[in-house]
Amino acid sequence: MTNSADRVAIVTGGSGAIGSVSATRLAADGLAVVVHYAGGRGRADEVVAAIRADGGRAVAAGGDVADETEMADVFDVAERAFGGVDVLVHTAGIMPLAPIAQMDLDTFDRVQRINVRGTFVVDQLAARRLRAGGAIINLSTSITRLQAPTYGAYAASKGAVEALSLILARELRGRDITVNAVAPGPTATPLFFEGKSQELIDRLAAANPMERLGTPEDTAEVIAFLAGPARWVNGQVLYVNGGAA
């Protein structure tokens, strides 16, 4: 594996809560970072500026994660700016909630397009273009185990993400590239708080033995571990939820 100062990471959804913290955390370890965004260019630029202000290397690049041409361009940006790609951290995704009986099918299709096809697209590019010693880290969710009502479409999409991750790990035999999924529990992000009452937030926070919500930093620490020293962790789903399940 190359020295961390020579390693390059693409963080999809890098303008979001977990993505931006993960990008900053990887940059602190010495990796050059491509901060990907879909619609949040301004926030991605802020993340890049903060990384550079701390002496790190970063650029922003936009694209629809489910569009193979646009995401190939993101990999091209990484190669032009930094010489190659070693790490893919795929945090981009959406989470509309509704009971299965009530969810609009167009919404269901949009969840699967972004969360499942998007993962397939970026993982396929990573499988083709990552250098030896690389790491692919996909974001799943602890909801696949907690089975909370209204999360049916989202959980279905993340179950697919886990299956893709574990199969890709085995398909990359001999390449020295690890593939894992990280599955956070309830995490204090704007996406999590949206539409929830304080009573529900408090109940979810108390559900794990640590009696608090997770933070983006909790997840970013696990991502940094998998991106760097964790070369013997491969083909796994790591649950980052304070012991909720």
PDB file of C-alpha atoms in Angstrom, residues 4-231:
ATOM      1  CA  SER A   4      -0.924   8.003   2.945  1.00  0.00           C
ATOM      2  CA  ALA A   5       0.667  11.184   1.591  1.00  0.00           C
ATOM      3  CA  ASP A   6       0.503   9.636  -1.904  1.00  0.00           C
ATOM      4  CA  ARG A   7      -3.050   8.294  -1.606  1.00  0.00           C
ATOM      5  CA  VAL A   8      -6.087   9.832  -3.241  1.00  0.00           C
ATOM      6  CA  ALA A   9      -9.718   9.475  -2.168  1.00  0.00           C
ATOM      7  CA  ILE A  10     -13.002  10.272  -3.871  1.00  0.00           C
ATOM      8  CA  VAL A  11     -15.780  10.971  -1.377  1.00  0.00           C
ATOM      9  CA  THR A  12     -19.209  10.942  -3.010  1.00  0.00           C
ATOM     10  CA  GLY A  13     -21.786  13.046  -1.249  1.00  0.00           C
ATOM     11  CA  GLY A  14     -18.887  15.088   0.053  1.00  0.00           C
ATOM     12  CA  SER A  15     -21.115  18.119   0.517  1.00  0.00           C
ATOM     13  CA  GLY A  16     -23.344  16.196   2.971  1.00  0.00           C
ATOM     14  CA  ALA A  17     -22.897  15.740   6.709  1.00  0.00           C
ATOM     15  CA  ILE A  18     -21.130  12.368   6.835  1.00  0.00           C
ATOM     16  CA  GLY A  19     -19.393  12.942   3.500  1.00  0.00           C
ATOM     17  CA  SER A  20     -17.922  16.315   4.405  1.00  0.00           C
ATOM     18  CA  VAL A  21     -16.658  15.119   7.793  1.00  0.00           C
ATOM     19  CA  SER A  22     -15.201  11.996   6.174  1.00  0.00           C
ATOM     20  CA  ALA A  23     -13.438  14.050   3.504  1.00  0.00           C
ATOM     21  CA  THR A  24     -11.926  16.295   6.179  1.00  0.00           C
ATOM     22  CA  ARG A  25     -10.904  13.277   8.265  1.00  0.00           C
ATOM     23  CA  LEU A  26      -9.161  11.589   5.341  1.00  0.00           C
ATOM     24  CA  ALA A  27      -7.377  14.824   4.459  1.00  0.00           C
ATOM     25  CA  ALA A  28      -6.122  15.014   8.054  1.00  0.00           C
ATOM     26  CA  ASP A  29      -4.529  11.600   7.461  1.00  0.00           C
ATOM     27  CA  GLY A  30      -2.675  13.044   4.478  1.00  0.00           C
ATOM     28  CA  LEU A  31      -4.869  11.823   1.612  1.00  0.00           C
ATOM     29  CA  ALA A  32      -5.716  14.088  -1.293  1.00  0.00           C
ATOM     30  CA  VAL A  33      -9.490  14.273  -1.566  1.00  0.00           C
ATOM     31  CA  VAL A  34     -11.968  14.816  -4.372  1.00  0.00           C
ATOM     32  CA  VAL A  35     -15.103  16.194  -2.715  1.00  0.00           C
ATOM     33  CA  HIS A  36     -17.996  15.080  -4.894  1.00  0.00           C
ATOM     34  CA  TYR A  37     -21.343  16.831  -4.919  1.00  0.00           C
ATOM     35  CA  ALA A  38     -24.617  16.402  -6.778  1.00  0.00           C
ATOM     36  CA  GLY A  39     -26.440  19.637  -5.992  1.00  0.00           C
ATOM     37  CA  GLY A  40     -24.427  21.210  -3.172  1.00  0.00           C
ATOM     38  CA  ARG A  41     -21.553  22.882  -5.021  1.00  0.00           C
ATOM     39  CA  GLY A  42     -21.306  25.716  -2.513  1.00  0.00           C
ATOM     40  CA  ARG A  43     -20.963  23.359   0.452  1.00  0.00           C
ATOM     41  CA  ALA A  44     -18.409  21.218  -1.432  1.00  0.00           C
ATOM     42  CA  ASP A  45     -16.329  24.333  -2.116  1.00  0.00           C
ATOM     43  CA  GLU A  46     -16.452  25.165   1.598  1.00  0.00           C
ATOM     44  CA  VAL A  47     -15.159  21.689   2.471  1.00  0.00           C
ATOM     45  CA  VAL A  48     -12.355  22.032  -0.078  1.00  0.00           C
ATOM     46  CA  ALA A  49     -11.428  25.472   1.273  1.00  0.00           C
ATOM     47  CA  ALA A  50     -11.325  24.174   4.859  1.00  0.00           C
ATOM     48  CA  ILE A  51      -9.098  21.245   3.882  1.00  0.00           C
ATOM     49  CA  ARG A  52      -6.722  23.529   1.995  1.00  0.00           C
ATOM     50  CA  ALA A  53      -6.639  26.003   4.891  1.00  0.00           C
ATOM     51  CA  ASP A  54      -5.372  23.152   7.082  1.00  0.00           C
ATOM     52  CA  GLY A  55      -2.629  22.359   4.578  1.00  0.00           C
ATOM     53  CA  GLY A  56      -4.415  19.514   2.804  1.00  0.00           C
ATOM     54  CA  ARG A  57      -5.091  18.841  -0.855  1.00  0.00           C
ATOM     55  CA  ALA A  58      -8.633  18.821  -2.213  1.00  0.00           C
ATOM     56  CA  VAL A  59     -10.753  19.656  -5.234  1.00  0.00           C
ATOM     57  CA  ALA A  60     -14.513  19.595  -5.831  1.00  0.00           C
ATOM     58  CA  ALA A  61     -16.200  17.673  -8.641  1.00  0.00           C
ATOM     59  CA  GLY A  62     -19.896  17.339  -9.454  1.00  0.00           C
ATOM     60  CA  GLY A  63     -22.008  14.619 -10.989  1.00  0.00           C
ATOM     61  CA  ASP A  64     -25.079  12.418 -10.779  1.00  0.00           C
ATOM     62  CA  VAL A  65     -23.950   9.246  -8.999  1.00  0.00           C
ATOM     63  CA  ALA A  66     -26.273   7.128 -11.138  1.00  0.00           C
ATOM     64  CA  ASP A  67     -24.844   8.504 -14.405  1.00  0.00           C
ATOM     65  CA  GLU A  68     -21.793   6.532 -15.499  1.00  0.00           C
ATOM     66  CA  THR A  69     -20.468   9.282 -17.779  1.00  0.00           C
ATOM     67  CA  GLU A  70     -20.690  12.012 -15.160  1.00  0.00           C
ATOM     68  CA  MET A  71     -19.054   9.818 -12.511  1.00  0.00           C
ATOM     69  CA  ALA A  72     -16.299   8.751 -14.914  1.00  0.00           C
ATOM     70  CA  ASP A  73     -15.572  12.469 -15.202  1.00  0.00           C
ATOM     71  CA  VAL A  74     -15.178  12.626 -11.401  1.00  0.00           C
ATOM     72  CA  PHE A  75     -12.569   9.854 -11.553  1.00  0.00           C
ATOM     73  CA  ASP A  76     -10.895  11.764 -14.396  1.00  0.00           C
ATOM     74  CA  VAL A  77     -10.715  14.856 -12.165  1.00  0.00           C
ATOM     75  CA  ALA A  78      -8.975  12.816  -9.462  1.00  0.00           C
ATOM     76  CA  GLU A  79      -6.461  11.421 -11.929  1.00  0.00           C
ATOM     77  CA  ARG A  80      -5.701  14.806 -13.495  1.00  0.00           C
ATOM     78  CA  ALA A  81      -5.404  16.608 -10.163  1.00  0.00           C
ATOM     79  CA  PHE A  82      -3.606  13.975  -8.099  1.00  0.00           C
ATOM     80  CA  GLY A  83      -2.392  11.188 -10.395  1.00  0.00           C
ATOM     81  CA  GLY A  84      -4.808   8.363  -9.587  1.00  0.00           C
ATOM     82  CA  VAL A  85      -7.405   7.001  -7.176  1.00  0.00           C
ATOM     83  CA  ASP A  86      -6.833   4.726  -4.186  1.00  0.00           C
ATOM     84  CA  VAL A  87      -9.969   5.085  -2.071  1.00  0.00           C
ATOM     85  CA  LEU A  88     -13.652   5.420  -2.885  1.00  0.00           C
ATOM     86  CA  VAL A  89     -15.933   6.484  -0.029  1.00  0.00           C
ATOM     87  CA  HIS A  90     -19.496   6.329  -1.287  1.00  0.00           C
ATOM     88  CA  THR A  91     -21.771   8.278   1.059  1.00  0.00           C
ATOM     89  CA  ALA A  92     -24.173   9.769  -1.499  1.00  0.00           C
ATOM     90  CA  GLY A  93     -27.779   8.688  -1.119  1.00  0.00           C
ATOM     91  CA  ILE A  94     -31.345   9.758  -0.379  1.00  0.00           C
ATOM     92  CA  MET A  95     -33.833   8.680   2.299  1.00  0.00           C
ATOM     93  CA  PRO A  96     -37.501   9.506   1.627  1.00  0.00           C
ATOM     94  CA  LEU A  97     -39.647   7.797   4.241  1.00  0.00           C
ATOM     95  CA  ALA A  98     -43.185   6.424   4.021  1.00  0.00           C
ATOM     96  CA  PRO A  99     -44.997   3.207   4.904  1.00  0.00           C
ATOM     97  CA  ILE A 100     -44.716   0.635   2.145  1.00  0.00           C
ATOM     98  CA  ALA A 101     -48.463   0.720   1.540  1.00  0.00           C
ATOM     99  CA  GLN A 102     -48.372   4.468   1.009  1.00  0.00           C
ATOM    100  CA  MET A 103     -45.095   5.182  -0.795  1.00  0.00           C
ATOM    101  CA  ASP A 104     -45.408   6.614  -4.276  1.00  0.00           C
ATOM    102  CA  LEU A 105     -43.754   4.282  -6.769  1.00  0.00           C
ATOM    103  CA  ASP A 106     -41.954   7.136  -8.495  1.00  0.00           C
ATOM    104  CA  THR A 107     -40.313   7.928  -5.154  1.00  0.00           C
ATOM    105  CA  PHE A 108     -39.410   4.272  -4.694  1.00  0.00           C
ATOM    106  CA  ASP A 109     -37.822   4.233  -8.152  1.00  0.00           C
ATOM    107  CA  ARG A 110     -35.819   7.378  -7.366  1.00  0.00           C
ATOM    108  CA  VAL A 111     -34.477   5.811  -4.152  1.00  0.00           C
ATOM    109  CA  GLN A 112     -33.361   2.697  -6.008  1.00  0.00           C
ATOM    110  CA  ARG A 113     -31.842   4.709  -8.863  1.00  0.00           C
ATOM    111  CA  ILE A 114     -29.692   6.869  -6.613  1.00  0.00           C
ATOM    112  CA  ASN A 115     -28.918   4.405  -3.840  1.00  0.00           C
ATOM    113  CA  VAL A 116     -28.610   1.134  -5.785  1.00  0.00           C
ATOM    114  CA  ARG A 117     -27.713   2.112  -9.347  1.00  0.00           C
ATOM    115  CA  GLY A 118     -25.543   4.922  -7.955  1.00  0.00           C
ATOM    116  CA  THR A 119     -23.588   2.424  -5.853  1.00  0.00           C
ATOM    117  CA  PHE A 120     -23.272   0.049  -8.799  1.00  0.00           C
ATOM    118  CA  VAL A 121     -21.980   2.832 -11.056  1.00  0.00           C
ATOM    119  CA  VAL A 122     -19.333   4.186  -8.692  1.00  0.00           C
ATOM    120  CA  ASP A 123     -18.251   0.743  -7.495  1.00  0.00           C
ATOM    121  CA  GLN A 124     -17.883  -0.426 -11.087  1.00  0.00           C
ATOM    122  CA  LEU A 125     -15.680   2.568 -11.881  1.00  0.00           C
ATOM    123  CA  ALA A 126     -13.665   1.997  -8.712  1.00  0.00           C
ATOM    124  CA  ALA A 127     -13.211  -1.694  -9.541  1.00  0.00           C
ATOM    125  CA  ARG A 128     -11.804  -0.705 -12.910  1.00  0.00           C
ATOM    126  CA  ARG A 129      -9.678   2.254 -11.840  1.00  0.00           C
ATOM    127  CA  LEU A 130      -8.451   1.943  -8.240  1.00  0.00           C
ATOM    128  CA  ARG A 131      -4.768   1.254  -7.734  1.00  0.00           C
ATOM    129  CA  ALA A 132      -3.473  -1.755  -5.833  1.00  0.00           C
ATOM    130  CA  GLY A 133      -3.699  -1.234  -2.092  1.00  0.00           C
ATOM    131  CA  GLY A 134      -6.988   0.577  -2.523  1.00  0.00           C
ATOM    132  CA  ALA A 135     -10.240   0.523  -0.579  1.00  0.00           C
ATOM    133  CA  ILE A 136     -13.903   0.813  -1.512  1.00  0.00           C
ATOM    134  CA  ILE A 137     -16.165   1.877   1.360  1.00  0.00           C
ATOM    135  CA  ASN A 138     -19.906   1.996   0.789  1.00  0.00           C
ATOM    136  CA  LEU A 139     -22.444   3.477   3.197  1.00  0.00           C
ATOM    137  CA  SER A 140     -25.260   1.200   4.297  1.00  0.00           C
ATOM    138  CA  THR A 141     -27.487   1.632   7.361  1.00  0.00           C
ATOM    139  CA  SER A 142     -28.264  -0.161  10.610  1.00  0.00           C
ATOM    140  CA  ILE A 143     -31.927   0.031   9.575  1.00  0.00           C
ATOM    141  CA  THR A 144     -31.316  -3.196   7.620  1.00  0.00           C
ATOM    142  CA  ARG A 145     -31.178  -4.820  11.081  1.00  0.00           C
ATOM    143  CA  LEU A 146     -33.455  -2.526  13.076  1.00  0.00           C
ATOM    144  CA  GLN A 147     -36.343  -2.819  10.562  1.00  0.00           C
ATOM    145  CA  ALA A 148     -38.015   0.426  11.588  1.00  0.00           C
ATOM    146  CA  PRO A 149     -41.384   1.251  10.003  1.00  0.00           C
ATOM    147  CA  THR A 150     -41.423   3.771   7.105  1.00  0.00           C
ATOM    148  CA  TYR A 151     -37.866   2.833   6.095  1.00  0.00           C
ATOM    149  CA  GLY A 152     -38.865   0.054   3.680  1.00  0.00           C
ATOM    150  CA  ALA A 153     -37.649   1.605   0.413  1.00  0.00           C
ATOM    151  CA  TYR A 154     -34.454   2.935   1.990  1.00  0.00           C
ATOM    152  CA  ALA A 155     -33.642  -0.313   3.779  1.00  0.00           C
ATOM    153  CA  ALA A 156     -34.265  -2.281   0.584  1.00  0.00           C
ATOM    154  CA  SER A 157     -31.810  -0.077  -1.268  1.00  0.00           C
ATOM    155  CA  LYS A 158     -29.167  -0.442   1.422  1.00  0.00           C
ATOM    156  CA  GLY A 159     -29.637  -4.211   1.578  1.00  0.00           C
ATOM    157  CA  ALA A 160     -28.666  -4.149  -2.089  1.00  0.00           C
ATOM    158  CA  VAL A 161     -25.642  -1.969  -1.261  1.00  0.00           C
ATOM    159  CA  GLU A 162     -24.473  -4.550   1.273  1.00  0.00           C
ATOM    160  CA  ALA A 163     -24.892  -7.410  -1.212  1.00  0.00           C
ATOM    161  CA  LEU A 164     -22.966  -5.525  -3.909  1.00  0.00           C
ATOM    162  CA  SER A 165     -20.180  -4.714  -1.447  1.00  0.00           C
ATOM    163  CA  LEU A 166     -19.692  -8.280  -0.255  1.00  0.00           C
ATOM    164  CA  ILE A 167     -19.765  -9.753  -3.764  1.00  0.00           C
ATOM    165  CA  LEU A 168     -17.384  -7.123  -5.164  1.00  0.00           C
ATOM    166  CA  ALA A 169     -14.900  -7.880  -2.376  1.00  0.00           C
ATOM    167  CA  ARG A 170     -14.722 -11.440  -3.648  1.00  0.00           C
ATOM    168  CA  GLU A 171     -14.640 -10.481  -7.315  1.00  0.00           C
ATOM    169  CA  LEU A 172     -11.538  -8.341  -6.689  1.00  0.00           C
ATOM    170  CA  ARG A 173      -9.496 -11.339  -5.544  1.00  0.00           C
ATOM    171  CA  GLY A 174      -5.824 -10.779  -6.311  1.00  0.00           C
ATOM    172  CA  ARG A 175      -6.147  -7.003  -6.781  1.00  0.00           C
ATOM    173  CA  ASP A 176      -5.213  -5.973  -3.197  1.00  0.00           C
ATOM    174  CA  ILE A 177      -8.372  -3.855  -2.962  1.00  0.00           C
ATOM    175  CA  THR A 178     -10.672  -4.141   0.038  1.00  0.00           C
ATOM    176  CA  VAL A 179     -14.436  -3.601  -0.151  1.00  0.00           C
ATOM    177  CA  ASN A 180     -16.556  -3.011   2.931  1.00  0.00           C
ATOM    178  CA  ALA A 181     -19.827  -1.383   3.926  1.00  0.00           C
ATOM    179  CA  VAL A 182     -20.292   0.886   6.939  1.00  0.00           C
ATOM    180  CA  ALA A 183     -23.775   0.843   8.480  1.00  0.00           C
ATOM    181  CA  PRO A 184     -24.430   3.805  10.806  1.00  0.00           C
ATOM    182  CA  GLY A 185     -27.323   3.883  13.212  1.00  0.00           C
ATOM    183  CA  PRO A 186     -29.320   7.045  13.949  1.00  0.00           C
ATOM    184  CA  THR A 187     -26.873   9.880  13.348  1.00  0.00           C
ATOM    185  CA  ALA A 188     -27.237  13.579  14.128  1.00  0.00           C
ATOM    186  CA  THR A 189     -27.436  14.971  10.600  1.00  0.00           C
ATOM    187  CA  PRO A 190     -29.940  17.333   8.943  1.00  0.00           C
ATOM    188  CA  LEU A 191     -31.268  14.366   6.955  1.00  0.00           C
ATOM    189  CA  PHE A 192     -31.984  12.469  10.185  1.00  0.00           C
ATOM    190  CA  PHE A 193     -33.672  15.377  11.985  1.00  0.00           C
ATOM    191  CA  GLU A 194     -35.942  16.265   9.058  1.00  0.00           C
ATOM    192  CA  GLY A 195     -39.599  15.574   9.850  1.00  0.00           C
ATOM    193  CA  LYS A 196     -38.983  14.018  13.280  1.00  0.00           C
ATOM    194  CA  SER A 197     -40.518  15.171  16.566  1.00  0.00           C
ATOM    195  CA  GLN A 198     -38.265  15.816  19.557  1.00  0.00           C
ATOM    196  CA  GLU A 199     -39.957  12.880  21.320  1.00  0.00           C
ATOM    197  CA  LEU A 200     -39.000  10.536  18.503  1.00  0.00           C
ATOM    198  CA  ILE A 201     -35.444  11.881  18.366  1.00  0.00           C
ATOM    199  CA  ASP A 202     -35.045  11.354  22.116  1.00  0.00           C
ATOM    200  CA  ARG A 203     -36.436   7.825  21.872  1.00  0.00           C
ATOM    201  CA  LEU A 204     -34.058   6.890  19.072  1.00  0.00           C
ATOM    202  CA  ALA A 205     -31.113   8.411  20.927  1.00  0.00           C
ATOM    203  CA  ALA A 206     -31.910   6.324  24.009  1.00  0.00           C
ATOM    204  CA  ALA A 207     -32.260   3.075  22.072  1.00  0.00           C
ATOM    205  CA  ASN A 208     -28.575   2.130  22.202  1.00  0.00           C
ATOM    206  CA  PRO A 209     -26.476   1.409  25.303  1.00  0.00           C
ATOM    207  CA  MET A 210     -24.471   4.624  24.794  1.00  0.00           C
ATOM    208  CA  GLU A 211     -27.747   6.577  25.093  1.00  0.00           C
ATOM    209  CA  ARG A 212     -26.977   9.144  22.415  1.00  0.00           C
ATOM    210  CA  LEU A 213     -27.206   9.686  18.705  1.00  0.00           C
ATOM    211  CA  GLY A 214     -24.198   8.934  16.593  1.00  0.00           C
ATOM    212  CA  THR A 215     -22.243  11.775  15.034  1.00  0.00           C
ATOM    213  CA  PRO A 216     -20.737  12.111  11.560  1.00  0.00           C
ATOM    214  CA  GLU A 217     -17.351  11.985  13.298  1.00  0.00           C
ATOM    215  CA  ASP A 218     -18.156   8.523  14.702  1.00  0.00           C
ATOM    216  CA  THR A 219     -18.731   7.224  11.184  1.00  0.00           C
ATOM    217  CA  ALA A 220     -15.760   9.098   9.718  1.00  0.00           C
ATOM    218  CA  GLU A 221     -13.396   7.388  12.184  1.00  0.00           C
ATOM    219  CA  VAL A 222     -14.479   3.962  10.910  1.00  0.00           C
ATOM    220  CA  ILE A 223     -14.170   5.134   7.305  1.00  0.00           C
ATOM    221  CA  ALA A 224     -10.634   6.401   7.963  1.00  0.00           C
ATOM    222  CA  PHE A 225      -9.765   3.037   9.531  1.00  0.00           C
ATOM    223  CA  LEU A 226     -11.009   1.146   6.483  1.00  0.00           C
ATOM    224  CA  ALA A 227      -9.342   3.587   4.089  1.00  0.00           C
ATOM    225  CA  GLY A 228      -5.947   3.206   5.724  1.00  0.00           C
ATOM    226  CA  PRO A 229      -4.700   0.653   8.233  1.00  0.00           C
ATOM    227  CA  ALA A 230      -7.524  -1.910   8.040  1.00  0.00           C
ATOM    228  CA  ARG A 231      -6.085  -4.050   5.267  1.00  0.00           C
TER     229      ARG A 231
END
